[in-house]
Short mmCIF file of C-alpha atoms and ligand atoms in Angstrom, two decimals:
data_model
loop_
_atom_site.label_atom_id
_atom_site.label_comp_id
_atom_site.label_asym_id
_atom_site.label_seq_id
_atom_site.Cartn_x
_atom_site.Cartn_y
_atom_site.Cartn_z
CA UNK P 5 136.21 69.45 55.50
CA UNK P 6 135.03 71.71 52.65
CA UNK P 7 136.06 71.37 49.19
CA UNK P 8 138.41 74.79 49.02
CA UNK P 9 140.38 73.38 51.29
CA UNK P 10 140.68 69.56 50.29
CA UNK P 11 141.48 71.29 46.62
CA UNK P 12 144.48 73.63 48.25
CA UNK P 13 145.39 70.17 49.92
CA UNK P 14 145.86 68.06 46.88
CA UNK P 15 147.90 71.60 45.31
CA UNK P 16 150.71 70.82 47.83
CA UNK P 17 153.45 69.00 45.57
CA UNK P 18 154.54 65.18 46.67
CA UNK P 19 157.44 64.39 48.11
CA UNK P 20 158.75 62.34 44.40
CA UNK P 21 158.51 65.92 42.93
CA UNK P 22 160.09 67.58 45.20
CA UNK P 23 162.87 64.98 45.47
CA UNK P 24 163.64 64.89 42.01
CA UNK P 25 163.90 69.35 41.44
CA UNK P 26 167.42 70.50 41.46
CA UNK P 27 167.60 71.40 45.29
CA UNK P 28 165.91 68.14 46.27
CA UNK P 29 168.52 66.42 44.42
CA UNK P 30 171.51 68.31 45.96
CA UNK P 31 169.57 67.51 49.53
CA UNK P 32 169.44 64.14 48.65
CA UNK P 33 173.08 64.44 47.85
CA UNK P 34 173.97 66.14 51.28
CA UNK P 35 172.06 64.55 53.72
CA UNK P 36 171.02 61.21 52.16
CA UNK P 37 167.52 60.35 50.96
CA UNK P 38 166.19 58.61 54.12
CA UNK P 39 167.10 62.15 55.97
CA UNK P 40 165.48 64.21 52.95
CA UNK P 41 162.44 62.74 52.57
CA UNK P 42 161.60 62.75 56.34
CA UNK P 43 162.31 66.21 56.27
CA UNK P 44 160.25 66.91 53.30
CA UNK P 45 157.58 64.69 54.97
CA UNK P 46 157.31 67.12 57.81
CA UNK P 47 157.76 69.76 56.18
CA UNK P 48 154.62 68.87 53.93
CA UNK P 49 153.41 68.22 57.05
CA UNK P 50 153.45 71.68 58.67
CA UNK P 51 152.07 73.23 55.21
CA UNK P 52 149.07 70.97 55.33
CA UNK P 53 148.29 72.31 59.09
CA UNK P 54 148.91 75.36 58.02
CA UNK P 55 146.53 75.28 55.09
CA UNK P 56 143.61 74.33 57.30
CA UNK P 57 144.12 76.82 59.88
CA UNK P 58 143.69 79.66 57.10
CA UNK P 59 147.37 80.17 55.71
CA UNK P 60 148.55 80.31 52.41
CA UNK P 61 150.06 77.21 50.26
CA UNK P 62 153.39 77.50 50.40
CA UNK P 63 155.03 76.52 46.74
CA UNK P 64 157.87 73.75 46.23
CA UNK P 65 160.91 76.19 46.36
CA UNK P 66 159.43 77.30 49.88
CA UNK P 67 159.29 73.56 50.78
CA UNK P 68 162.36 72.79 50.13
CA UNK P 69 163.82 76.05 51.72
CA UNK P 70 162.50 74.93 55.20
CA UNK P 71 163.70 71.02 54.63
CA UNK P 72 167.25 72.43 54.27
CA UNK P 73 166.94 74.33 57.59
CA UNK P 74 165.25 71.38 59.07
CA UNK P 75 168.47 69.08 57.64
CA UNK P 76 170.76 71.68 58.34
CA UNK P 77 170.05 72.56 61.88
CA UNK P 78 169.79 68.85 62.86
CA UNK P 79 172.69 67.51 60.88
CA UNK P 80 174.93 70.50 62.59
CA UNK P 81 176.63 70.76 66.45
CA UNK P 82 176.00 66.93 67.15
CA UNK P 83 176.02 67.59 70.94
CA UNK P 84 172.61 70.12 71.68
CA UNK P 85 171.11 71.29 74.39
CA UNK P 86 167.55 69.32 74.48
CA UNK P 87 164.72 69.54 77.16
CA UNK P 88 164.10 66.52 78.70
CA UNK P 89 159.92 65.62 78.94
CA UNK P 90 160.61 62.51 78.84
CA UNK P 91 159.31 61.77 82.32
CA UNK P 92 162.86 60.37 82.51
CA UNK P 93 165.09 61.86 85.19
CA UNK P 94 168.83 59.86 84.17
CA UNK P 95 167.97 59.37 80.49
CA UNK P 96 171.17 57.79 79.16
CA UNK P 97 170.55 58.66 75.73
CA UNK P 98 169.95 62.51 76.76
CA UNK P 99 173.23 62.76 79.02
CA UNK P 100 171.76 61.27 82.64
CA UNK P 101 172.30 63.38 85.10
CA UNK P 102 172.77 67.16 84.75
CA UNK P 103 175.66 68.56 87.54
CA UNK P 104 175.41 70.54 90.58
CA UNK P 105 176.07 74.69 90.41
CA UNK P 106 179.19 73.29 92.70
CA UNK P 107 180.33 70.71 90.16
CA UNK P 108 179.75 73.16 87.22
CA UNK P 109 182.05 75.88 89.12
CA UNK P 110 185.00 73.33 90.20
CA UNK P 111 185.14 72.18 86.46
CA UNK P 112 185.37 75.81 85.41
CA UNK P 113 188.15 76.54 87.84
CA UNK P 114 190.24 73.56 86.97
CA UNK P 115 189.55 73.90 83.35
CA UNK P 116 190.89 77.57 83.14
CA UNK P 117 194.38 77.09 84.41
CA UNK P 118 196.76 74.00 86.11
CA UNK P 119 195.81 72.06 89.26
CA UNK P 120 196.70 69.25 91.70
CA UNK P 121 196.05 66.43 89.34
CA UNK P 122 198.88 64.05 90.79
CA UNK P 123 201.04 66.80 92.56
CA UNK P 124 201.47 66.56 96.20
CA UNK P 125 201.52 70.56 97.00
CA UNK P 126 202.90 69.71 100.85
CA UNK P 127 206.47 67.45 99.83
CA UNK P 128 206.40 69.29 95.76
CA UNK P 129 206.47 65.38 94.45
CA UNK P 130 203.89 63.42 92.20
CA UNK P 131 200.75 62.77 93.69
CA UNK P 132 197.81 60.51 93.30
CA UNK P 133 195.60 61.42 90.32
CA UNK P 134 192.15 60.47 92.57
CA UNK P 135 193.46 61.57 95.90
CA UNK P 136 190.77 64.77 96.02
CA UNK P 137 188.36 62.34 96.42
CA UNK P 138 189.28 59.50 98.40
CA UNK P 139 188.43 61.05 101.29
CA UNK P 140 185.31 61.81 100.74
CA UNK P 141 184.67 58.24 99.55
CA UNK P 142 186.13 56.65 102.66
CA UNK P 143 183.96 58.97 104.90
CA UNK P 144 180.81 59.32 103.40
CA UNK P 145 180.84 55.09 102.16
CA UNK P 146 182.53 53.89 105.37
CA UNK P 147 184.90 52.05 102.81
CA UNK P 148 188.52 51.89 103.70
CA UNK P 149 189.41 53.39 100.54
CA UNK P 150 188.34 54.09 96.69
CA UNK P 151 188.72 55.56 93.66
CA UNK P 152 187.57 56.14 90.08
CA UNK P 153 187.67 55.55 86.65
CA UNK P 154 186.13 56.18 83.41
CA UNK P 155 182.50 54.47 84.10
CA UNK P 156 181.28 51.52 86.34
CA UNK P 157 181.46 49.28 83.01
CA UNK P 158 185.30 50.30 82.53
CA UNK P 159 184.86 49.88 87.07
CA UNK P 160 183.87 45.90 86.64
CA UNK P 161 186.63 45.51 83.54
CA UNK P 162 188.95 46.91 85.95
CA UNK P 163 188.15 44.96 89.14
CA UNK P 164 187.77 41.62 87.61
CA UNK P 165 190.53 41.30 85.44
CA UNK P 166 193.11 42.82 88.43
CA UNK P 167 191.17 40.53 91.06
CA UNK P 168 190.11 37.53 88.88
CA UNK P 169 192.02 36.92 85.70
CA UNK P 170 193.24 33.57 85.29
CA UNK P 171 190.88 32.05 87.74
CA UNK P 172 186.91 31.83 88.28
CA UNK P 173 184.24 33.96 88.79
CA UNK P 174 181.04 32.27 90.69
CA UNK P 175 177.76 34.33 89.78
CA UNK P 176 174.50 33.57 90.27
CA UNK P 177 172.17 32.33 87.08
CA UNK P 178 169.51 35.22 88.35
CA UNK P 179 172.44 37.89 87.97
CA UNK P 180 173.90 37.55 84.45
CA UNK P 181 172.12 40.52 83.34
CA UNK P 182 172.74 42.70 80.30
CA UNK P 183 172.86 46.95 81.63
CA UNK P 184 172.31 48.11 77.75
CA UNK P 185 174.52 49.24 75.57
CA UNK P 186 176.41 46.27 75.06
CA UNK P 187 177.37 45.86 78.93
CA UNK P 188 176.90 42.01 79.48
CA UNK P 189 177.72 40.29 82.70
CA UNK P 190 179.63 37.53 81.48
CA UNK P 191 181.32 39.28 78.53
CA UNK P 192 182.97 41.95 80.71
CA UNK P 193 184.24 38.53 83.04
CA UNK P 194 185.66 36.54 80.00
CA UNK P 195 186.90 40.32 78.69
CA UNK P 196 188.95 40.15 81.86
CA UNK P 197 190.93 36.69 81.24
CA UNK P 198 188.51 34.92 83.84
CA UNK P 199 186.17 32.17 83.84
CA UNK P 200 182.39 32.27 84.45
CA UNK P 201 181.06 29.59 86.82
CA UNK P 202 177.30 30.00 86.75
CA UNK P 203 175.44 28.91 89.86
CA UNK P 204 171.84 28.51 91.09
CA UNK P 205 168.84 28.93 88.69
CA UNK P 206 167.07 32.10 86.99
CA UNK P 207 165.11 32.62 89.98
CA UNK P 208 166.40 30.85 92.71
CA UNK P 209 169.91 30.71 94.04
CA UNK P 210 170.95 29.90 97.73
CA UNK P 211 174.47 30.30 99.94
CA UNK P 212 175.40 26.90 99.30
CA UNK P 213 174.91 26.86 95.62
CA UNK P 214 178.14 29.35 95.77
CA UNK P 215 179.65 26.98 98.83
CA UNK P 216 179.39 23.97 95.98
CA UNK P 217 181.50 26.00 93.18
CA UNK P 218 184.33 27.52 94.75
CA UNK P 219 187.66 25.10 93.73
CA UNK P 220 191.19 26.13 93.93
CA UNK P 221 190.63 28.07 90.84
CA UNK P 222 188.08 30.27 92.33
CA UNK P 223 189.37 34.42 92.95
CA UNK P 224 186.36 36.09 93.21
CA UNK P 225 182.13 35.93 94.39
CA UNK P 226 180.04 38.41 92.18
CA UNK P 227 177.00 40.01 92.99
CA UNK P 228 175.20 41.74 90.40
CA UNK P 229 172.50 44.31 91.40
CA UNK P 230 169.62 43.48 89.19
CA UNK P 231 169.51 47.06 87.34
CA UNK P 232 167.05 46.74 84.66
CA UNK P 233 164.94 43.97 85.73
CA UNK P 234 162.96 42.39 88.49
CA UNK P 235 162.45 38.38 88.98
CA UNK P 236 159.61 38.15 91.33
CA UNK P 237 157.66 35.05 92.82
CA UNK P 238 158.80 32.40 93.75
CA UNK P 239 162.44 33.40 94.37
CA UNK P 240 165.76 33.84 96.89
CA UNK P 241 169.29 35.08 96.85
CA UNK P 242 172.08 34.58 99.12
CA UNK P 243 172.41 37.76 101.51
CA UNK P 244 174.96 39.78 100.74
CA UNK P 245 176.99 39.74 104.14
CA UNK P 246 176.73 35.85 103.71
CA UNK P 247 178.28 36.16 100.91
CA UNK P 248 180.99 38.17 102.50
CA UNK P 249 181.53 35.61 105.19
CA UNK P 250 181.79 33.27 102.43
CA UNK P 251 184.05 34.94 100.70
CA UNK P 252 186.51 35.97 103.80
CA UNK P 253 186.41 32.19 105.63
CA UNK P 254 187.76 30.75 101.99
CA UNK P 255 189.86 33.44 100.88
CA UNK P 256 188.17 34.79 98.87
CA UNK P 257 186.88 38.03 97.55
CA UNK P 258 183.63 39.21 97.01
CA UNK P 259 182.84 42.09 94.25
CA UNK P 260 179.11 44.33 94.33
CA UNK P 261 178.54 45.76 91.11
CA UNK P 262 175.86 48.01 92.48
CA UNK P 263 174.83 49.72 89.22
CA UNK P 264 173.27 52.80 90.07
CA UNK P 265 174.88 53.31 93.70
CA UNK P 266 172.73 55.44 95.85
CA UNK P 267 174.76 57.14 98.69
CA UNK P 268 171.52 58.53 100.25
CA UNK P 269 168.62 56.54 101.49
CA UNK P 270 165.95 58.13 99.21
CA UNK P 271 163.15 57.18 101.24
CA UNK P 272 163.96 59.77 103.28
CA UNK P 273 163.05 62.37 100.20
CA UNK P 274 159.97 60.63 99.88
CA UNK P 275 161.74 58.61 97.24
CA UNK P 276 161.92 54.90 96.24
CA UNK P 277 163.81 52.50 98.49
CA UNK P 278 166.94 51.69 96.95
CA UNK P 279 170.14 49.43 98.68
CA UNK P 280 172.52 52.45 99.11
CA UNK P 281 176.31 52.04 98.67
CA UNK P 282 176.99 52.15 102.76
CA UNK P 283 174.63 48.96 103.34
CA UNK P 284 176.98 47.42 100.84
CA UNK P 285 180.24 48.39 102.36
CA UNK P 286 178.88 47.71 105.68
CA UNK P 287 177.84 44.20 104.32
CA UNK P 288 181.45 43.33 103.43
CA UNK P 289 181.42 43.39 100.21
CA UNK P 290 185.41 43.92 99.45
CA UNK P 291 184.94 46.24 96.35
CA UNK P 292 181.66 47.91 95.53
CA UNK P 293 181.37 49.29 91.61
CA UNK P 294 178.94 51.99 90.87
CA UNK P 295 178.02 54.51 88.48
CA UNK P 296 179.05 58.46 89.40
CA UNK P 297 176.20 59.70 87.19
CA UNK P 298 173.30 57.86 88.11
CA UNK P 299 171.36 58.00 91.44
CA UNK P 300 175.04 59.58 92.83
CA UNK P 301 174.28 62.43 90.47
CA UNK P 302 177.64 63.34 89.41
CA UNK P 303 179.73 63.04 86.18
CA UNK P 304 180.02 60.30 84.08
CA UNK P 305 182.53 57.71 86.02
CA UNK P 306 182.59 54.30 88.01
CA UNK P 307 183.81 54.26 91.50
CA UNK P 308 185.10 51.74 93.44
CA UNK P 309 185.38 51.49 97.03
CA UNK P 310 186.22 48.69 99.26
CA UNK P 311 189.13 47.02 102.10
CA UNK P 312 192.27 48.47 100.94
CA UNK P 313 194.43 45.74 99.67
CA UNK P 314 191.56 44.90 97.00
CA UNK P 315 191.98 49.04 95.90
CA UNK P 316 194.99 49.34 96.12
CA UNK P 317 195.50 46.35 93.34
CA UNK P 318 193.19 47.94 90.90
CA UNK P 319 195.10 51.43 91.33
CA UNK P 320 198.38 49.83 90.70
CA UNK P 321 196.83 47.69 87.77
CA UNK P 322 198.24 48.53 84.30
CA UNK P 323 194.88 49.35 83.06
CA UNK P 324 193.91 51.50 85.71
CA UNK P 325 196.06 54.20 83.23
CA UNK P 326 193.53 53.82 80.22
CA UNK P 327 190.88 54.18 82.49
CA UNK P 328 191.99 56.92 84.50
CA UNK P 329 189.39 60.22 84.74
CA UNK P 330 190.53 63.79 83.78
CA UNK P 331 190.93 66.68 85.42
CA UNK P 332 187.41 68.29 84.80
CA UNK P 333 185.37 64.67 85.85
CA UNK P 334 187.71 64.37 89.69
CA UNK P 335 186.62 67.96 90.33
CA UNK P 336 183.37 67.63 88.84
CA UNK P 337 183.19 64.39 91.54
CA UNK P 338 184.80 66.10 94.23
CA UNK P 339 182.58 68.80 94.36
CA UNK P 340 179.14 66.36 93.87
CA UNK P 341 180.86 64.23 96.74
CA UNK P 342 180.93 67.57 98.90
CA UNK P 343 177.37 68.28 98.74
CA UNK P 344 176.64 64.50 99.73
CA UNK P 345 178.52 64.75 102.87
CA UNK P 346 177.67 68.25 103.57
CA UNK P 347 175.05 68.90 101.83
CA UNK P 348 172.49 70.26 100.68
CA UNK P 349 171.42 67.49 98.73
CA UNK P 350 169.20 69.41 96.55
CA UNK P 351 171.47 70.94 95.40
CA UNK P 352 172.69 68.40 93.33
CA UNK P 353 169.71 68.17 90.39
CA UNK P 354 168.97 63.95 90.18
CA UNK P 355 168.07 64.10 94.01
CA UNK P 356 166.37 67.00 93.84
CA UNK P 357 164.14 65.80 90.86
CA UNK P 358 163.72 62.86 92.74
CA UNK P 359 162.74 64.50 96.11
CA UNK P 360 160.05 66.91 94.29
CA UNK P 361 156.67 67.54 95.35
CA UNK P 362 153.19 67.20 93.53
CA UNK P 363 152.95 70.93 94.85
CA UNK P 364 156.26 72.04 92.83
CA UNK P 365 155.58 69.96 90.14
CA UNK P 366 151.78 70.95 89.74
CA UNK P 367 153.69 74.57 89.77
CA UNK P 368 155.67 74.48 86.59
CA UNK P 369 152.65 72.62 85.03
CA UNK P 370 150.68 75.99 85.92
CA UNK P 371 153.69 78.18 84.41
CA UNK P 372 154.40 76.50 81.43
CA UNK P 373 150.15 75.98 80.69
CA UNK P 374 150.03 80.11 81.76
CA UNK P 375 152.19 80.88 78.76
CA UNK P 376 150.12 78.86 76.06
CA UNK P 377 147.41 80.26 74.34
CA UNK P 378 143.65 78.83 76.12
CA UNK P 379 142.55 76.81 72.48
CA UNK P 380 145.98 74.83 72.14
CA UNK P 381 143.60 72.41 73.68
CA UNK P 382 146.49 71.06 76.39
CA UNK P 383 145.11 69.29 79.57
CA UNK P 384 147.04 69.03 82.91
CA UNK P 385 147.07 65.72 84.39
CA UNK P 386 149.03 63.01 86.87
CA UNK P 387 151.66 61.01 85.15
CA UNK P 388 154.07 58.45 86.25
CA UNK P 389 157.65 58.85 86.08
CA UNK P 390 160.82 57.02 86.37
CA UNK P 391 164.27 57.35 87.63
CA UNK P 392 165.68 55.49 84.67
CA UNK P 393 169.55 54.88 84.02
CA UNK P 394 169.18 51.09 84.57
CA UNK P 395 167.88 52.02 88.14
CA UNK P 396 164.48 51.61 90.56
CA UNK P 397 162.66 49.53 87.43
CA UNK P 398 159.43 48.78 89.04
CA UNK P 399 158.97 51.78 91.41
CA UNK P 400 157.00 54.90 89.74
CA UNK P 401 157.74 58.22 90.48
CA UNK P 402 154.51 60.43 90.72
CA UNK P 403 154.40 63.15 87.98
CA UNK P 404 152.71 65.72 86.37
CA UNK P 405 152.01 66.27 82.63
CA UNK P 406 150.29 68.15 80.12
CA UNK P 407 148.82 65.65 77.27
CA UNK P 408 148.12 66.92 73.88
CA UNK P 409 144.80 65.21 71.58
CA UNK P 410 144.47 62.99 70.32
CA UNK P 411 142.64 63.68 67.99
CA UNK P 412 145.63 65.63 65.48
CA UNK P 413 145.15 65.84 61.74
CA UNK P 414 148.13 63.09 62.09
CA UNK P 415 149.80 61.14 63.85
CA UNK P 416 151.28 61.97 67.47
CA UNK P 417 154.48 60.84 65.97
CA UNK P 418 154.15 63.71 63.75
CA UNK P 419 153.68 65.78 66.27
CA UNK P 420 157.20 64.74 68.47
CA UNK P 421 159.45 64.90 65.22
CA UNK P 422 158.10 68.48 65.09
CA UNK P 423 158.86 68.90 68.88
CA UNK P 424 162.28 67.45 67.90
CA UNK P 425 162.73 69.93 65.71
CA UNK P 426 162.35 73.34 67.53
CA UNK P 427 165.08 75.35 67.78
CA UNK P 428 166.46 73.93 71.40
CA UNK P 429 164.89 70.43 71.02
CA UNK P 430 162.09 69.17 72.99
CA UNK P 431 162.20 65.39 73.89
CA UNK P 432 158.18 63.95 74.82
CA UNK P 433 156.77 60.69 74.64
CA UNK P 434 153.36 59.02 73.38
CA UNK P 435 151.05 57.55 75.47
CA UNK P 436 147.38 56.44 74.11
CA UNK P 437 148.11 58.36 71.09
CA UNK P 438 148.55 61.96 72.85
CA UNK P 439 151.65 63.89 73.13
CA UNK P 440 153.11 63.83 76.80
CA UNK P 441 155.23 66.92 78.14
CA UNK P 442 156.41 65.56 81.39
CA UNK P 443 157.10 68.17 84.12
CA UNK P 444 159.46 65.45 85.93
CA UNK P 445 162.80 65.92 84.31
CA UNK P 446 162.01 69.60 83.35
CA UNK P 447 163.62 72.57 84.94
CA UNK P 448 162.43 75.75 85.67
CA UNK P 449 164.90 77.75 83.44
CA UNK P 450 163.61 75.11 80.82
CA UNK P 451 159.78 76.54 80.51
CA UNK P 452 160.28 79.43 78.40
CA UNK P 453 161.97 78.24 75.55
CA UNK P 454 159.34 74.78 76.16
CA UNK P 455 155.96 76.93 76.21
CA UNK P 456 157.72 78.14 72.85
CA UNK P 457 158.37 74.73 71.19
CA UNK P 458 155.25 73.95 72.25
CA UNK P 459 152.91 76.81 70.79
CA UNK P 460 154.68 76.36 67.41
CA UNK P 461 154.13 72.62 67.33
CA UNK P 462 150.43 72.87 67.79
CA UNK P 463 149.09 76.23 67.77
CA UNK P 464 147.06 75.21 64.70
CA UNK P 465 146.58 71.57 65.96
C1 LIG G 2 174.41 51.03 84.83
C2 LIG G 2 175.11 49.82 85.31
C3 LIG G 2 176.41 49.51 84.90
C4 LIG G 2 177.14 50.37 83.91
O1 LIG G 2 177.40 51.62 84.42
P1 LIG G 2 178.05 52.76 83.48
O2 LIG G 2 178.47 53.81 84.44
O3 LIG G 2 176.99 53.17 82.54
O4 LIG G 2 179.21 52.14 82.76
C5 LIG G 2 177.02 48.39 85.40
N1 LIG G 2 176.37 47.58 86.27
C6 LIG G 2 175.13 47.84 86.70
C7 LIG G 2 174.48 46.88 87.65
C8 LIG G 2 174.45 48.97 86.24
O5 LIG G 2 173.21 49.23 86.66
#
């Protein structure tokens, strides 16, 4: 580096000054001083690249100027449209997964004017709230009936403590898992006024080991699908339609929380293999719990599905009525239910992110790298993805990417703040200190506005 420029450098103020001017202080005062000087830090940030790639020092009022934008623009609408490059397809923390054109259309219709919600247009009485999709549940699951609430956490809450409270729960050691976000196995069963009965070890647990528990105080079996987490080696688990033989031949019931609740078999779009919600059913499990907006690829909601006595005591439980969904989420579900049954699948956007192609993914690489200027030094290469959403751990999705330096004047961690910071927010992650922009969870409509996040976060890398 040459001395004119390390002198401009060391001209650029420090972030005390700044902080303690007039506008830093009212900054400080409106957006705290952890979210001020971060902003300044970035800011100072930018104006050092800048400096080296030719352009002018910018003075303190300037500084600050673009740190109140920068505090202003983020501290604004909470909810924002962000692009996803993660490599992530159901990020929790960015939404999970984005709706169907179908699902999109039936919540516009239903939000606009008055609907079915629990009128019975044939008789003119009071209807069921989820009978639009019951139908479609029974057909497409094999299950004798279902319905839905507010999430699959609010699901299990609502299954154990209509089918369990009072009496025991058996679960296996291996199967006490924690989803995230608080959602812990055996919280959610004492939540529900039942007991926990722990069987079997971490890694092993057999049949009889459930046999050996069940009392007179026993109500329910539960299987836990291991989301988040694999135990491999030397292991076992009782199969699941044992468990359901189990469970009938002592009176029992036995309750899947199946997590993430595939209703395709994704192998067939090349994808991982994943236990699908019919396999369940068809094992006998009497009420299966899954999420609607993970690997189903609807809106946010937990189904439940099973023999009909077990539903029909959750729908008639008093807390089925702080769970219930609204209008927008059962045709929202409805509509994502359609396109399982009659497809096509890909139209619904989790299965078709899953389903994609090195070829189509290799293709937006080439679009998005086509509208960046040849020395932003970007280089296309094979990443690995993941379905995420407490789902498929272990199996990698193949991806495509395009990785940024290293080397950067600073850190990669400067470099995703800034990303963060464009005008529709662009999510990346860090790998060997370079920038990834994953093409996995990125749309089409999404390169535009991407290529222009991108060329303003490191044109003058
Ligand atoms: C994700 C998950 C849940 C929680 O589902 P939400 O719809 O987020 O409430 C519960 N159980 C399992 C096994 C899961 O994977």
């Amino acid at each position: 580096m040459d001395g004119p420029a390390q002198a401009k450098l060391r001209a650029l103020p420090q972030i005390q000054r700044l902080l303690e001017t007039t506008q830093g202080q009212l900054l400080v005062a409106r957006f705290s001083h952890t979210a001020t000087v971060s902003a300044l830090r970035l800011v100072l940030e930018q104006a050092r690249e800048g400096l080296l790639s030719g352009a002018p020092a910018p003075g303190g009022a300037a500084l600050l100027e673009a740190a109140n934008t920068l505090l202003r623009t983020s501290a604004a609408p909470h909810l924002r449209r962000v692009i996803n490059a993660t490599g992530i397809i159901l990020h929790t923390n960015l939404g999970r997964a984005p709706l169907a054109e179908a699902a999109i259309e039936a919540m516009r219709q239903e939000a606009a004017g008055y609907c079915t919600l629990e009128y019975d247009i044939a008789t003119g009485a009071r209807g069921s709230r989820t009978a639009n999709i019951e139908p479609w549940l029974q057909r497409i699951t094999g299950a004798a009936a279902g319905l839905a609430v507010n999430n699959c956490a609010a699901a299990m809450l609502l299954a154990l403590t209509a089918l369990a409270q009072g009496g025991d729960v058996i679960v296996s050691r291996g199967e006490l898992v924690e989803i995230g976000g608080g959602f812990r196995i055996p919280d959610i069963i004492q939540q529900g006024g039942a007991r926990l009965v722990e069987v079997g070890t971490t890694n092993r647990t057999r049949l009889a080991d459930y046999q050996r528990a069940i009392t007179a105080e026993t109500r329910v079996l539960l299987s836990v699908h291991q989301s988040n987490f694999r135990i491999s080696g030397f292991t076992e688990r009782a199969r699941l339609a044992d468990l359901a033989g189990l469970a009938r031949t002592r009176n029992l019931l036995l309750v899947h929380d199946l997590g993430s609740g595939s209703l395709q078999d994704l192998t067939a779009l090349d994808g991982p293999a994943e236990a699908t919600v019919q396999t369940s059913v068809a094992a006998g499990a009497d009420v299966v719990a899954f999420s609607g907006d993970k690997l189903m690829g609807g809106p946010q909601a937990g189904i439940l599905v099973g023999q009909a006595a077990a539903i029909a005591t959750l729908r008639q439980h008093p807390l089925m009525r702080a769970l219930r969904l609204d209008k927008l989420t059962l045709a929202a579900l409805e509509a994502t239910l359609r396109l399982h049954e009659e497809g096509p699948i890909d139209a619904i956007p989790t299965l078709r992110m899953l389903g994609q192609s090195r070829a189509t993914l290799q293709a937006r690489a080439d679009a998005l790298a086509a509208l960046l200027p040849k020395p932003i030094g970007a280089r296309l290469e094979p990443s690995t993805g993941f379905a995420g959403g407490g789902t498929l751990p272990e199996s990698a999705i193949h991806s495509v990417c395009l990785t940024f330096g290293p080397p950067y004047h600073r850190s990669a961690e400067t470099k995703l703040a800034a990303l963060r910071a464009q005008p529709i927010p662009v999510i990346g992650r860090i790998a060997n200190n370079a920038v990834l922009i994953d093409m996995l969870a990125v749309t089409d409509t999404d390169v535009p506005a991407l290529a222009q996040a991108l060329v303003a976060v490191f044109a003058d890398a």
